[in-house]
mmCIF file of C-alpha atoms in Angstrom:
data_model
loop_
_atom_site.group_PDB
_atom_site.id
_atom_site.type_symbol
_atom_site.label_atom_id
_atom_site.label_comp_id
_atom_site.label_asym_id
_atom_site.label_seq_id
_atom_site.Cartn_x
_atom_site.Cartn_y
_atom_site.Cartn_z
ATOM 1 C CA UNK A 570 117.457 110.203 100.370
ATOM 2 C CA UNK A 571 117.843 113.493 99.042
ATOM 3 C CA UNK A 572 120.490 115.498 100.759
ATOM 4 C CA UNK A 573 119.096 119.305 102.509
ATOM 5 C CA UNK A 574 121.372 121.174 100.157
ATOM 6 C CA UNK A 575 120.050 119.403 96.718
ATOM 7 C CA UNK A 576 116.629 120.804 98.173
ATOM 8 C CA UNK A 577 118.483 124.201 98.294
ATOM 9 C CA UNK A 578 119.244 124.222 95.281
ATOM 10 C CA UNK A 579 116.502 123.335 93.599
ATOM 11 C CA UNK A 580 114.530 125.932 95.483
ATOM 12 C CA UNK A 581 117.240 128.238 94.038
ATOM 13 C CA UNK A 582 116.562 127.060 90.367
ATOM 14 C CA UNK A 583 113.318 127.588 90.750
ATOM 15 C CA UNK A 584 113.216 130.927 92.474
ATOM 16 C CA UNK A 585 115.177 132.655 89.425
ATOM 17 C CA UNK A 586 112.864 130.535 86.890
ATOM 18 C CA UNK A 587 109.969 132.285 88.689
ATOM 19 C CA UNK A 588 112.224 135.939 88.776
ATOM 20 C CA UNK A 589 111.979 135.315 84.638
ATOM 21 C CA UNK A 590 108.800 134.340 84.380
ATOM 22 C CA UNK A 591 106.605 135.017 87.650
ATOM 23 C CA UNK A 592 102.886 133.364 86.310
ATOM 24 C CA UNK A 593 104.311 130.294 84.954
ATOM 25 C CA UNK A 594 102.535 127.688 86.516
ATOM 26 C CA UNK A 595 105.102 124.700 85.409
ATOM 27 C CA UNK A 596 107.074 126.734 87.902
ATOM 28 C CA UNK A 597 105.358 126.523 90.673
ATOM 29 C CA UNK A 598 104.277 122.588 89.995
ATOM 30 C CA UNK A 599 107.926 121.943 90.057
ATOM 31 C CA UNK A 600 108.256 124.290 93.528
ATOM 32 C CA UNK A 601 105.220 121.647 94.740
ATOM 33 C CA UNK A 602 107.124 119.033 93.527
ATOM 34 C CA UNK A 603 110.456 119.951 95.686
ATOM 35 C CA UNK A 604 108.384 120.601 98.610
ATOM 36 C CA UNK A 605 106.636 117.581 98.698
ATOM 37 C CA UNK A 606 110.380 115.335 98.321
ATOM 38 C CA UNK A 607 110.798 117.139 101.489
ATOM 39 C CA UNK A 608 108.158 116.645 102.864
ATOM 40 C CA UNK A 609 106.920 120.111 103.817
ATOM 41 C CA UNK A 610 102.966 119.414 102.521
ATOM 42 C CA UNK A 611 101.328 122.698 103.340
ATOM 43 C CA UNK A 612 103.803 124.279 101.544
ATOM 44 C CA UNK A 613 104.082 121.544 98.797
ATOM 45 C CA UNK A 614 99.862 122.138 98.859
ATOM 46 C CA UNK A 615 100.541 126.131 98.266
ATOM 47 C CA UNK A 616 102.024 125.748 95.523
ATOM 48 C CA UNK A 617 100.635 123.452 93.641
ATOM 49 C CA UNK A 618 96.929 125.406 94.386
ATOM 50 C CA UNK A 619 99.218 128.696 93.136
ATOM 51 C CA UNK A 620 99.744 126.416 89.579
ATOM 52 C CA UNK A 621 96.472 125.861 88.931
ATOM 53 C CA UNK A 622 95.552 129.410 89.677
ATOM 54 C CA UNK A 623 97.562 129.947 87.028
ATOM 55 C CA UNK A 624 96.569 126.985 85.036
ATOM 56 C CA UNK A 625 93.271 125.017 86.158
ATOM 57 C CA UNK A 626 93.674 122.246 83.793
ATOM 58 C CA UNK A 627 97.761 121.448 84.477
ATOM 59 C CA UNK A 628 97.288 117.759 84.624
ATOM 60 C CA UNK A 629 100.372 117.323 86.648
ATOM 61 C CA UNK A 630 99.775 119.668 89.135
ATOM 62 C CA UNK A 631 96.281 117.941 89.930
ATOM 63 C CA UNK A 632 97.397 114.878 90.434
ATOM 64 C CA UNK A 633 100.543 115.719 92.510
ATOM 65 C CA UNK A 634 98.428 117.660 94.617
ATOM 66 C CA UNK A 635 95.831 114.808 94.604
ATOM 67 C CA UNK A 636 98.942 113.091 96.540
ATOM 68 C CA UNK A 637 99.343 115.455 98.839
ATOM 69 C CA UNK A 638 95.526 115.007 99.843
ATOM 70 C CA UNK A 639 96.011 111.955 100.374
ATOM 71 C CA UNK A 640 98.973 111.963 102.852
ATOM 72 C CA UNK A 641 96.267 114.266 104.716
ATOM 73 C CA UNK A 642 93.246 112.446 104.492
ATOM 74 C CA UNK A 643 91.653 114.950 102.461
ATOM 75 C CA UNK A 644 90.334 111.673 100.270
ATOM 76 C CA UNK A 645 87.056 113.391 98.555
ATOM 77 C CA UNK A 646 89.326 115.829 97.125
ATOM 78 C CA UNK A 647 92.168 113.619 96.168
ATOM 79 C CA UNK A 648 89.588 111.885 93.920
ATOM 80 C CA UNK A 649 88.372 114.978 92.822
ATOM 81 C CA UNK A 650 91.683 116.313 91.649
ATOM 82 C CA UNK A 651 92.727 112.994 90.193
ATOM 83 C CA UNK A 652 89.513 112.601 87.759
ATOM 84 C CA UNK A 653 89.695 116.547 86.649
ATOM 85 C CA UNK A 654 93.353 115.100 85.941
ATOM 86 C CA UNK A 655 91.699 112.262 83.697
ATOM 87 C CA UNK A 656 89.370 115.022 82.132
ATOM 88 C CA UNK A 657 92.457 117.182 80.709
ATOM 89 C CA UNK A 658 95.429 115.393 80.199
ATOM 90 C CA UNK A 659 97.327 114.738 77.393
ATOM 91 C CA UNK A 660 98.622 111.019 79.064
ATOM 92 C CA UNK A 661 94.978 109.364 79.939
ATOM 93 C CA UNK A 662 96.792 105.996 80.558
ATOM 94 C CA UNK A 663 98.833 107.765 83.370
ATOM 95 C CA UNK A 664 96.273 109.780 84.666
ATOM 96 C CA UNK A 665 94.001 106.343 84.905
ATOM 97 C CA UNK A 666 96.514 104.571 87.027
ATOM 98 C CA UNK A 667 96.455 107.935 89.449
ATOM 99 C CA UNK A 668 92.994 107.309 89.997
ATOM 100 C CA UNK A 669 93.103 103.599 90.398
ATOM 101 C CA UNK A 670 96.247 104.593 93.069
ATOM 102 C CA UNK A 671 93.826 107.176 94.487
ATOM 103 C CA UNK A 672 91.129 104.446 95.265
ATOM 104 C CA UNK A 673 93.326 101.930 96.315
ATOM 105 C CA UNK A 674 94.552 104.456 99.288
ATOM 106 C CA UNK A 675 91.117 104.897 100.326
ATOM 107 C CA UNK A 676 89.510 101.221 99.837
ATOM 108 C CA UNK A 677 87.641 101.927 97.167
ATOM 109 C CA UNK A 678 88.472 98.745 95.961
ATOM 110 C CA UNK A 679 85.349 98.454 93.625
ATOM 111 C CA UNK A 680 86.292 101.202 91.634
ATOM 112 C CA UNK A 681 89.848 100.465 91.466
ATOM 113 C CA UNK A 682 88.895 96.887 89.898
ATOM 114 C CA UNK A 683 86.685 98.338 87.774
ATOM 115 C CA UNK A 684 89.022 101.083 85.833
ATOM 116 C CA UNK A 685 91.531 98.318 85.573
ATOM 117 C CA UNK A 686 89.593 95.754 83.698
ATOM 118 C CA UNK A 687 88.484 98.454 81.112
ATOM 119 C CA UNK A 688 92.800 99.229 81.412
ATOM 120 C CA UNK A 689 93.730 95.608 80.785
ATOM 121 C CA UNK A 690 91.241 95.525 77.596
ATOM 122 C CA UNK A 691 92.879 99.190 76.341
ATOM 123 C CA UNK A 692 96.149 98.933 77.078
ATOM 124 C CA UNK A 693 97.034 95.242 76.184
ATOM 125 C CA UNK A 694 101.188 95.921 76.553
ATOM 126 C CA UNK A 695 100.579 96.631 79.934
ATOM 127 C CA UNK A 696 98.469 93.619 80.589
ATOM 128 C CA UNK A 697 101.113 91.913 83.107
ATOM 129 C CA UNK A 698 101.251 94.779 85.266
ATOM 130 C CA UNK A 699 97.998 95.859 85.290
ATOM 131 C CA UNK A 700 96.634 92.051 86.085
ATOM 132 C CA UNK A 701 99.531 91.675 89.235
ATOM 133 C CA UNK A 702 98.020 95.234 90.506
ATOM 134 C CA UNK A 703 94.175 93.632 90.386
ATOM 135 C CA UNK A 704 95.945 90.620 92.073
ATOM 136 C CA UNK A 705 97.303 93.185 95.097
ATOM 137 C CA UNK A 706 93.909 94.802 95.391
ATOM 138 C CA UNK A 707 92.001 91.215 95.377
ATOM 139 C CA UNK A 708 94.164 90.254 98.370
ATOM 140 C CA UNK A 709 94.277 93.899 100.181
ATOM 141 C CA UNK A 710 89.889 93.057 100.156
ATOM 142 C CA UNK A 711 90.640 88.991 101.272
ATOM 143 C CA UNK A 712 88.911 87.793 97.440
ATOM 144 C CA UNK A 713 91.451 85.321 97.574
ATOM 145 C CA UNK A 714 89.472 83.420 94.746
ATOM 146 C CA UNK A 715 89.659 86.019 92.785
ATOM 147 C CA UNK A 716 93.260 86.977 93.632
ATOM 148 C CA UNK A 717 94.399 83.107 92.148
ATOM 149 C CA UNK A 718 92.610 83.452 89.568
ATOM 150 C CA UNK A 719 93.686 86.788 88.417
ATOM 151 C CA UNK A 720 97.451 85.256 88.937
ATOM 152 C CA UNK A 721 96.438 81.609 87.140
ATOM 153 C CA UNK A 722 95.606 83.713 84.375
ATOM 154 C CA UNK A 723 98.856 85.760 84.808
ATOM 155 C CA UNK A 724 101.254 83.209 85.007
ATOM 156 C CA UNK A 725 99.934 81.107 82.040
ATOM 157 C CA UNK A 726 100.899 84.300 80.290
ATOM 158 C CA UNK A 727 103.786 85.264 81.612
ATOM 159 C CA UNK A 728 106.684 82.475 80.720
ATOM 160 C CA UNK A 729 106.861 81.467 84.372
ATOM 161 C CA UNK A 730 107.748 85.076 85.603
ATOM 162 C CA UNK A 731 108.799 83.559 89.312
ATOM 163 C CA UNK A 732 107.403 86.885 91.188
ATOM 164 C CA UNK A 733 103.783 85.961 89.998
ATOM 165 C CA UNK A 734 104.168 81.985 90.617
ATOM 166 C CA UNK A 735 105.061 82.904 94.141
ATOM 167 C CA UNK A 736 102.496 84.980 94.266
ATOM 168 C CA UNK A 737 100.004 82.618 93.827
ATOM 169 C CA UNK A 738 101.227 79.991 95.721
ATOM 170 C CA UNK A 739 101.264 82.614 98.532
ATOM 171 C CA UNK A 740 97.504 83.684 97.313
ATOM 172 C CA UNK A 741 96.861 79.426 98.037
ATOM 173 C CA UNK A 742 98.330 79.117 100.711
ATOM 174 C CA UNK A 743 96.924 82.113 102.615
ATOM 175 C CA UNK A 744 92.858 80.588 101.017
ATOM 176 C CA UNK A 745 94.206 77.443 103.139
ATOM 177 C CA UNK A 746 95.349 75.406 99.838
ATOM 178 C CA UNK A 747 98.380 74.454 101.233
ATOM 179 C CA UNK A 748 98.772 71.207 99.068
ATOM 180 C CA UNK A 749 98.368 73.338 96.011
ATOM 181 C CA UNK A 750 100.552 75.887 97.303
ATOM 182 C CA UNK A 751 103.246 73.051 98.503
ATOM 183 C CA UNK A 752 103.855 71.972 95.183
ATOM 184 C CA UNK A 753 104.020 75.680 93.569
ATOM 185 C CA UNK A 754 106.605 76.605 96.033
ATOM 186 C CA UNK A 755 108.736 73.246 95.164
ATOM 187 C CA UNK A 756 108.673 73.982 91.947
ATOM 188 C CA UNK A 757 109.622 77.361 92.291
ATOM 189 C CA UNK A 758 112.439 75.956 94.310
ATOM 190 C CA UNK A 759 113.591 74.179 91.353
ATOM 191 C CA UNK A 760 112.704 76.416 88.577
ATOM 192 C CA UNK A 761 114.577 79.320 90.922
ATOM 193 C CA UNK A 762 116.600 78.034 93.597
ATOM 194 C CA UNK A 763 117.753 81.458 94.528
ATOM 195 C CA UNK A 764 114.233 82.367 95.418
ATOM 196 C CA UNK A 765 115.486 81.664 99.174
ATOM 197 C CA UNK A 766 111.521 82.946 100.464
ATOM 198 C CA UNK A 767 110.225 79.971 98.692
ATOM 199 C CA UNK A 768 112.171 77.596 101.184
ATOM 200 C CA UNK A 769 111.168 79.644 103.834
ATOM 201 C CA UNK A 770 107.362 79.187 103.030
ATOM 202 C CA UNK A 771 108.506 75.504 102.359
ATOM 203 C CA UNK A 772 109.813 75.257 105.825
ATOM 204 C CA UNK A 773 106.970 77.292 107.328
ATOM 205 C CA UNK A 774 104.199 75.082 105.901
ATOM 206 C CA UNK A 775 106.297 71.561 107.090
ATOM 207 C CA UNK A 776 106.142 72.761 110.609
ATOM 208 C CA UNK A 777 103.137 73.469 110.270
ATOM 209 C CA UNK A 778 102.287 69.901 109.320
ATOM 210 C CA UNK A 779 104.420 68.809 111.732
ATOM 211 C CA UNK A 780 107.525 67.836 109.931
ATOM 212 C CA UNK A 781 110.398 69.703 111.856
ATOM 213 C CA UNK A 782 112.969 67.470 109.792
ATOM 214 C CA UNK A 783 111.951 68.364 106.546
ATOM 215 C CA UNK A 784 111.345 72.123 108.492
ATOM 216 C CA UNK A 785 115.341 72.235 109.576
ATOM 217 C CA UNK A 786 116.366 70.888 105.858
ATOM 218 C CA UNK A 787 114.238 74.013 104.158
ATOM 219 C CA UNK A 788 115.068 76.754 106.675
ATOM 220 C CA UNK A 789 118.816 75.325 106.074
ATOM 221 C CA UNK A 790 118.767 76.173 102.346
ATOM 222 C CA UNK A 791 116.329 79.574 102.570
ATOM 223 C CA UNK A 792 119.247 80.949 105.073
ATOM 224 C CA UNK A 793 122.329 79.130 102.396
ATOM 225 C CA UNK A 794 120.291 80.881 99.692
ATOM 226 C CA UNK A 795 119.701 83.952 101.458
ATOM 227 C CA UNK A 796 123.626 83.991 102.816
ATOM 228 C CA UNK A 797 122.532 83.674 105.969
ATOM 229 C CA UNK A 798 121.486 87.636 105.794
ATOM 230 C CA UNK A 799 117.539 87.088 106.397
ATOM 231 C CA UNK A 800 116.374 87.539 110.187
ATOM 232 C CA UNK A 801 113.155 86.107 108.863
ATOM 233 C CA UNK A 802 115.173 82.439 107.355
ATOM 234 C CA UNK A 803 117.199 82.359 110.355
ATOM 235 C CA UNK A 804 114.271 82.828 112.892
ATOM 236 C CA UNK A 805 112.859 79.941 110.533
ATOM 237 C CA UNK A 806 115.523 77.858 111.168
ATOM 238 C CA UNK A 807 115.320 78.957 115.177
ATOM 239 C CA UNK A 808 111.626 77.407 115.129
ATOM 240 C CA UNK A 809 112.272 74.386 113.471
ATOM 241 C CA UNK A 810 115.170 73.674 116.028
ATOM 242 C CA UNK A 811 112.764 74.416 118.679
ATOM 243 C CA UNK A 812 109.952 72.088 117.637
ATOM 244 C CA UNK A 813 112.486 69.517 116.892
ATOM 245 C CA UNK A 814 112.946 69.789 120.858
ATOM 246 C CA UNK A 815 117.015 70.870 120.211
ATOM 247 C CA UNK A 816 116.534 73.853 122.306
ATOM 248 C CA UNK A 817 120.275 75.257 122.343
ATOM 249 C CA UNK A 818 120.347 75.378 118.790
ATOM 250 C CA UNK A 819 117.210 77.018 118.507
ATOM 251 C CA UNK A 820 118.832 80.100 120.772
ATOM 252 C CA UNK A 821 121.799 79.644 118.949
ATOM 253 C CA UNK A 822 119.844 80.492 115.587
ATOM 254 C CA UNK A 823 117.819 82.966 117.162
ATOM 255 C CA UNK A 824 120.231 85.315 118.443
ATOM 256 C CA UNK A 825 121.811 85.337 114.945
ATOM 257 C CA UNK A 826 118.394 86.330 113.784
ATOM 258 C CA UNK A 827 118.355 89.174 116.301
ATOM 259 C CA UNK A 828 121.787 90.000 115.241
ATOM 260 C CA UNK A 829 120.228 90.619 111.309
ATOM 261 C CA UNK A 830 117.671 92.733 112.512
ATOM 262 C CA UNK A 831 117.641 96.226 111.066
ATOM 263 C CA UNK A 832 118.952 98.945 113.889
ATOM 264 C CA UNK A 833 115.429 101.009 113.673
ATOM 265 C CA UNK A 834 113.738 97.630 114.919
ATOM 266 C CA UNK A 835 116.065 97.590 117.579
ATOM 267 C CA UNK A 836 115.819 100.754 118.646
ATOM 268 C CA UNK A 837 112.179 100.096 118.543
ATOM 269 C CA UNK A 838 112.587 96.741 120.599
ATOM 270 C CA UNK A 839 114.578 99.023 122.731
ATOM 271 C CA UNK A 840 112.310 101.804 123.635
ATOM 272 C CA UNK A 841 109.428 99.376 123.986
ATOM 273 C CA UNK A 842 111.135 97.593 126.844
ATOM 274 C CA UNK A 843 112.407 101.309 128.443
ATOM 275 C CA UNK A 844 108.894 102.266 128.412
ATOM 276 C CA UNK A 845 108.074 99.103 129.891
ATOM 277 C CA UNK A 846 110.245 99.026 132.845
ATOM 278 C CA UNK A 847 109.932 103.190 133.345
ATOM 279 C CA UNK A 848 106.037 102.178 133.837
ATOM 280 C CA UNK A 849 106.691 98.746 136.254
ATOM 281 C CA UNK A 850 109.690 101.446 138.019
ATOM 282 C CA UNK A 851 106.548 103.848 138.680
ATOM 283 C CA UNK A 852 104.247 101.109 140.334
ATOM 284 C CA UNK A 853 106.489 100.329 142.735
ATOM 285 C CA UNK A 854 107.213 103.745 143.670
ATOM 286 C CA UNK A 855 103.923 104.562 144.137
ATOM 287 C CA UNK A 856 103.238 101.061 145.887
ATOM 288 C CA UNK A 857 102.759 101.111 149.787
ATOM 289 C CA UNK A 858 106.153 99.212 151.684
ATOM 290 C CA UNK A 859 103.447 96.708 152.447
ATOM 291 C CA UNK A 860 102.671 95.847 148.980
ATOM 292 C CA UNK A 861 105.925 96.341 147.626
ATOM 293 C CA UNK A 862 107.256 94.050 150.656
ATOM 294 C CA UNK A 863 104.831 90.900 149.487
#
């Protein structure tokens, strides 16, 4: 994070660039720009409307405020500033993947698909990245179908790049193709053995099935592989214990995944159950002796 007094002195910078040149609208893009880092949007928003006064076709300053509508819901005009974007700048690819960005945010998942299929035929370099962002979008919409496709087609091309194989087996398994999925992940766990959240699915998917053997061995090695640092392997390991009917090692695994969680979920965990037992404290305040006595 960027500290207060960077944000200082940027606003600094920029208030003596302005002193030397008071209608340059680069200027106050850039003042947008350090507003928004800080997350002060209305004036982030001021300024960037203050750079297109001065220059109605700054590219960058349409689709940085085209952000900003979108952190406030404003979608109609999000899209709007991201295709008069498109219509003037000098970087169409960049400006295209704003406005497939743009209608992600908002579900406009039709659209989005659409401007990246005509991407993937004109920019064929960025192929791979283009194809695992249709991928995200196919699952965001549940086209799981056309989410493993996308990713077959990806991965054939891709040398065995092990964040798109698992991936797709995750795309199987969540269409219910968990014997197609199985044998992804255990290959992944062979091709990549560091890949600790393939055992985890592994493990996942055995107890599922039933297996809470084969469900302890996997956990086992997705918490080795993960140095015993994941809440999400150790709880893993917790519920394989647990169906295995080996109850004290199940808490005993647990409460080392509790240990891993980060401190904003426990403060979370911890405010949920103060609110909890401020509301069951104000029942039986206002309950009569008689009820409170039964």
């Amino acid at each position: 994070m960027i500290s207060l007094r960077l944000f200082d002195e940027a606003l600094i910078d920029n208030r003596a660039a302005l002193k030397i040149d008071p209608k340059s609208a680069i200027s106050y893009r850039q003042r947008g720009d350090i507003h928004a880092e800080k997350g002060d949007l209305n004036s982030a928003l001021r300024a960037y409307n203050r750079a297109l006064e001065l220059d109605k076709d700054l590219a960058t300053s349409l689709e940085n405020r085209s952000q900003i509508y979108l952190q406030t819901g404003e979608f109609n005009k999000a899209i709007e500033d991201q295709k008069k974007s498109l219509a003037t700048s000098r970087d169409k690819r960049r400006s295209e993947y704003g406005l497939v960005g743009a209608y992600r945010v908002i579900g406009e998942t039709e659209e989005a698909i659409e401007l990246l299929d005509a991407a993937i035929e004109q920019y064929p370099a960025d192929a791979a990245a283009l194809n695992r962002e249709k991928a995200w979008i196919e699952l965001d919409r549940n086209n799981f179908e056309g989410a493993i496709k996308t990713l077959q087609n990806l991965s054939e091309g891709s040398d065995g790049n092990p964040g798109d194989l698992y991936l797709l087996a995750a795309s199987l398994e969540t269409a219910g193709k968990n014997s197609e999925a199985t044998k992804l992940y255990e290959s992944l766990t062979q091709s990549h053995p560091v890949l600790w959240q393939a055992w985890l699915r592994l493990s996942q998917l055995s107890l599922r099935g039933g297996g809470a053997d084969q469900a302890i061995t996997y956990a086992m090695e997705a918490c080795r592989r993960s140095r015993f640092l994941s809440s999400d392997a150790l709880s893993a390991l917790a519920a394989a214990y647990h169906a295995k009917g080996q109850p004290e090692e199940a808490v005993n695994w647990q409460r080392r995944a509790i240990a891993r969680l980060p401190v904003e979920t426990l403060a979370e965990q911890r405010l949920r159950f103060a609110e909890e037992l401020a509301k069951y404290a104000s029942q039986e305040l206002s309950a009569s002796p008689e009820e409170a006595n039964r």
